[in-house]
Amino acid sequence: MAESTQYAVEMRGITKIFGKKVTANDNVDLFLKKGEILALLGENGSGKTTLMNQLTGIYFPDSGSIKINGKEVQLRSPKDAYDNRIGMIHQHYMLVDVFTAAENIILGNRGSARLDRRKANRQVSEIADKYGFELDPKKKIYDMSVSEKQTVEIIKALYRGADILVLDEPTAVLTPQEVERLFDILRNMKADGKSIIIITHKLDEVLAISDRVTVLRQGKYVGTVNTSEATAGTLTEMMVGHSISLNIKRSEAERGAEILRAEGITVKNEEGINALDDVSFSCFGGEVLGVAGVAGSGQKELCEAVTGLIKPAGGRVLLAGKGGRLEDIEKRAENLDEEVGYFGNLGFVPEDRLGMGLVASMGMTDNVLLRTYKKTKGVFADRNTPREMANQLIRSLDIKTPGSEHPVRRLSGGNVQKVLLGREILVNPSLLVVAYPTRGLDIMSSFKVYDLVNEQKEKGVAVLYVGEDLDVLMELCDRILILCGGKVSGIVDARKVTKNEIGLYMIQVGGGEGGEVKA
């Protein structure tokens, strides 16, 4: 073992138990060298975030010790962590929407009772320029993209003097271009002597950015390896305990009837600009239709339009109702009773899992009840059936939770996604719309999602799959609809198209005009 002064962080024998059943961390060791990037890898629920929450003072370990720069410390609150120059950037950002970037960054710091905005803006700009961030300190949070909000969180930690930074799934909601920019910034921070821990599931990113990798499995420490000596295969084997194939199976099913048809739909954003412009396509039973495009090309608006959440400014959406007849989704929604029965044929897994998909403070039982309560006869809601359904999901999807009444916000990201996807499948939809279903998920959880998508396809369900990983879209989907600037650039056969061809469609509108395009 190297000298203790070589380490910025030493965590030895860390154990954390919740209640009487759940051992989140079991005698875990972690060592972070000064001026290095350490990747913390493991399946969902393996204890990665819990371990880091103890380093940042959110939880206190039941046993074990923590040393910072060779000195043993007691981290009983986030303030203790900040006093020891430790900062954490969480998956869900903790920002005040109506404040500017600079106001959020200096919020809670000791100093004059009077806010000097000019000084704050200058200090924030100096930090941004030093490491290569792009940030307007005067910009309001509610006007920011996801990557800009993440930038505010990182600069907030740096402003408070953090030399040790923990980033929890920092690339989960970033585009490939934004990921590259973030990695350049992290390398600049490393060169400046910062010590960085990244919690992630993406093996290609682990191999690209980290110096060493520490792996946890089922709450236990598996080992630490030098990234230069690791491969995707060896890291996967460390995570799951055995070697697995990293190939995605594409289920073969007979193409069925037309379930969804979009006819020239146009959707305007808040500025009155067309987020979707004359988009037309069809989705059939027994097929997976992928949706690809650079971030902000209209994917979000497309999902909301086809699920009836927003009304298109032009065109219409037709969905197969009872008897398989295509009917206008807007006209059917005019009658509330019909709407309930009608949308029972539709499953939607939105991008925002806890904000839009589930009620974070509720358990699985009540979240399932929200989807099924209209079927209850009588005055009082039946909770027994939803509880049985929730327990069925726990068993069939291997959801790691203390019980069906445990708040879903306390589950790991992968388990939250399993709850949401499983709940939507329980209603036996004819159309299943899923948006970025594997964001932030580990390999095994991602492959479970792919299996669930294939199962629905084999049942004759039409699946609209919005994704960002082109390799996954090409392996999982039957056809891929490509959006560029809100227009349909092409609809291609996923079995025949190449990644380069998809890339060209993503940056220029081809001659498809919403029809089938042969790549």
PDB file of C-alpha atoms in Angstrom, residues 6-105:
ATOM      1  CA  GLN A   6      -0.676  10.040  -1.717  1.00  0.00           C
ATOM      2  CA  TYR A   7      -4.450   9.875  -1.214  1.00  0.00           C
ATOM      3  CA  ALA A   8      -6.980  12.666  -1.163  1.00  0.00           C
ATOM      4  CA  VAL A   9      -9.628  10.218   0.159  1.00  0.00           C
ATOM      5  CA  GLU A  10      -9.311   6.946   2.081  1.00  0.00           C
ATOM      6  CA  MET A  11     -12.515   5.108   2.959  1.00  0.00           C
ATOM      7  CA  ARG A  12     -11.900   1.882   4.873  1.00  0.00           C
ATOM      8  CA  GLY A  13     -14.414  -0.756   5.974  1.00  0.00           C
ATOM      9  CA  ILE A  14     -17.464   1.417   5.278  1.00  0.00           C
ATOM     10  CA  THR A  15     -20.741  -0.270   6.236  1.00  0.00           C
ATOM     11  CA  LYS A  16     -24.189   1.313   5.948  1.00  0.00           C
ATOM     12  CA  ILE A  17     -27.435  -0.505   6.784  1.00  0.00           C
ATOM     13  CA  PHE A  18     -30.940   0.898   6.253  1.00  0.00           C
ATOM     14  CA  GLY A  19     -33.601  -0.551   8.525  1.00  0.00           C
ATOM     15  CA  LYS A  20     -33.122  -4.225   9.342  1.00  0.00           C
ATOM     16  CA  LYS A  21     -32.971  -5.646   5.827  1.00  0.00           C
ATOM     17  CA  VAL A  22     -31.006  -3.477   3.395  1.00  0.00           C
ATOM     18  CA  THR A  23     -27.199  -3.463   3.605  1.00  0.00           C
ATOM     19  CA  ALA A  24     -26.258  -0.765   1.098  1.00  0.00           C
ATOM     20  CA  ASN A  25     -22.513  -0.919   1.809  1.00  0.00           C
ATOM     21  CA  ASP A  26     -20.790  -3.934   3.343  1.00  0.00           C
ATOM     22  CA  ASN A  27     -17.189  -3.325   4.491  1.00  0.00           C
ATOM     23  CA  VAL A  28     -16.304  -1.221   1.425  1.00  0.00           C
ATOM     24  CA  ASP A  29     -12.883   0.326   0.725  1.00  0.00           C
ATOM     25  CA  LEU A  30     -12.226   3.226  -1.635  1.00  0.00           C
ATOM     26  CA  PHE A  31      -9.020   5.167  -2.273  1.00  0.00           C
ATOM     27  CA  LEU A  32      -8.819   8.343  -4.378  1.00  0.00           C
ATOM     28  CA  LYS A  33      -5.363   9.606  -5.282  1.00  0.00           C
ATOM     29  CA  LYS A  34      -4.569  13.295  -5.450  1.00  0.00           C
ATOM     30  CA  GLY A  35      -4.975  14.694  -8.958  1.00  0.00           C
ATOM     31  CA  GLU A  36      -6.713  11.668 -10.505  1.00  0.00           C
ATOM     32  CA  ILE A  37     -10.087  10.764 -11.974  1.00  0.00           C
ATOM     33  CA  LEU A  38     -11.512   7.608 -10.363  1.00  0.00           C
ATOM     34  CA  ALA A  39     -14.564   5.913 -11.889  1.00  0.00           C
ATOM     35  CA  LEU A  40     -16.940   4.196  -9.449  1.00  0.00           C
ATOM     36  CA  LEU A  41     -18.692   1.406 -11.303  1.00  0.00           C
ATOM     37  CA  GLY A  42     -21.437  -1.046 -10.404  1.00  0.00           C
ATOM     38  CA  GLU A  43     -24.957  -2.149 -11.200  1.00  0.00           C
ATOM     39  CA  ASN A  44     -27.954  -0.110 -10.079  1.00  0.00           C
ATOM     40  CA  GLY A  45     -28.418  -0.633  -6.348  1.00  0.00           C
ATOM     41  CA  SER A  46     -24.818  -1.758  -5.808  1.00  0.00           C
ATOM     42  CA  GLY A  47     -24.248   1.018  -3.253  1.00  0.00           C
ATOM     43  CA  LYS A  48     -22.293   3.586  -5.273  1.00  0.00           C
ATOM     44  CA  THR A  49     -24.407   6.645  -4.463  1.00  0.00           C
ATOM     45  CA  THR A  50     -24.824   5.563  -0.815  1.00  0.00           C
ATOM     46  CA  LEU A  51     -21.030   5.335  -0.456  1.00  0.00           C
ATOM     47  CA  MET A  52     -20.582   8.811  -1.925  1.00  0.00           C
ATOM     48  CA  ASN A  53     -23.380  10.206   0.243  1.00  0.00           C
ATOM     49  CA  GLN A  54     -21.275   9.180   3.239  1.00  0.00           C
ATOM     50  CA  LEU A  55     -18.235  10.939   1.805  1.00  0.00           C
ATOM     51  CA  THR A  56     -20.293  14.118   1.379  1.00  0.00           C
ATOM     52  CA  GLY A  57     -21.932  14.050   4.823  1.00  0.00           C
ATOM     53  CA  ILE A  58     -25.481  13.176   3.743  1.00  0.00           C
ATOM     54  CA  TYR A  59     -25.287   9.794   5.514  1.00  0.00           C
ATOM     55  CA  PHE A  60     -23.054   8.760   8.404  1.00  0.00           C
ATOM     56  CA  PRO A  61     -21.453   5.289   8.194  1.00  0.00           C
ATOM     57  CA  ASP A  62     -22.468   2.644  10.739  1.00  0.00           C
ATOM     58  CA  SER A  63     -18.840   1.499  10.823  1.00  0.00           C
ATOM     59  CA  GLY A  64     -15.560   2.255   9.096  1.00  0.00           C
ATOM     60  CA  SER A  65     -13.317   5.301   8.800  1.00  0.00           C
ATOM     61  CA  ILE A  66     -12.780   8.173   6.375  1.00  0.00           C
ATOM     62  CA  LYS A  67      -9.529  10.077   5.919  1.00  0.00           C
ATOM     63  CA  ILE A  68      -9.131  13.268   3.894  1.00  0.00           C
ATOM     64  CA  ASN A  69      -5.543  14.077   2.902  1.00  0.00           C
ATOM     65  CA  GLY A  70      -4.288  11.606   5.527  1.00  0.00           C
ATOM     66  CA  LYS A  71      -6.371  13.021   8.404  1.00  0.00           C
ATOM     67  CA  GLU A  72      -9.306  11.059   9.862  1.00  0.00           C
ATOM     68  CA  VAL A  73     -12.528  13.094   9.772  1.00  0.00           C
ATOM     69  CA  GLN A  74     -16.140  12.825  10.952  1.00  0.00           C
ATOM     70  CA  LEU A  75     -18.478  13.940   8.152  1.00  0.00           C
ATOM     71  CA  ARG A  76     -21.850  14.362   9.845  1.00  0.00           C
ATOM     72  CA  SER A  77     -23.354  16.931   7.451  1.00  0.00           C
ATOM     73  CA  PRO A  78     -22.782  18.456   3.986  1.00  0.00           C
ATOM     74  CA  LYS A  79     -21.270  21.450   5.828  1.00  0.00           C
ATOM     75  CA  ASP A  80     -18.585  19.162   7.272  1.00  0.00           C
ATOM     76  CA  ALA A  81     -17.878  17.948   3.745  1.00  0.00           C
ATOM     77  CA  TYR A  82     -17.555  21.509   2.432  1.00  0.00           C
ATOM     78  CA  ASP A  83     -15.256  22.372   5.344  1.00  0.00           C
ATOM     79  CA  ASN A  84     -13.061  19.493   4.156  1.00  0.00           C
ATOM     80  CA  ARG A  85     -13.218  20.842   0.572  1.00  0.00           C
ATOM     81  CA  ILE A  86     -15.500  18.080  -0.752  1.00  0.00           C
ATOM     82  CA  GLY A  87     -18.304  18.846  -3.212  1.00  0.00           C
ATOM     83  CA  MET A  88     -20.904  16.588  -4.863  1.00  0.00           C
ATOM     84  CA  ILE A  89     -22.861  17.159  -8.061  1.00  0.00           C
ATOM     85  CA  HIS A  90     -26.023  15.052  -7.791  1.00  0.00           C
ATOM     86  CA  GLN A  91     -28.110  13.511 -10.571  1.00  0.00           C
ATOM     87  CA  HIS A  92     -31.032  15.783  -9.687  1.00  0.00           C
ATOM     88  CA  TYR A  93     -29.840  19.365  -9.564  1.00  0.00           C
ATOM     89  CA  MET A  94     -30.515  21.487  -6.469  1.00  0.00           C
ATOM     90  CA  LEU A  95     -31.073  24.934  -7.970  1.00  0.00           C
ATOM     91  CA  VAL A  96     -33.563  27.788  -7.558  1.00  0.00           C
ATOM     92  CA  ASP A  97     -35.194  28.280 -10.953  1.00  0.00           C
ATOM     93  CA  VAL A  98     -35.974  31.986 -10.601  1.00  0.00           C
ATOM     94  CA  PHE A  99     -32.411  32.906  -9.570  1.00  0.00           C
ATOM     95  CA  THR A 100     -29.525  33.547 -11.949  1.00  0.00           C
ATOM     96  CA  ALA A 101     -26.518  31.245 -12.257  1.00  0.00           C
ATOM     97  CA  ALA A 102     -24.377  33.519 -10.090  1.00  0.00           C
ATOM     98  CA  GLU A 103     -27.091  33.883  -7.435  1.00  0.00           C
ATOM     99  CA  ASN A 104     -27.409  30.093  -7.170  1.00  0.00           C
ATOM    100  CA  ILE A 105     -23.646  29.678  -6.950  1.00  0.00           C
TER     101      ILE A 105
END
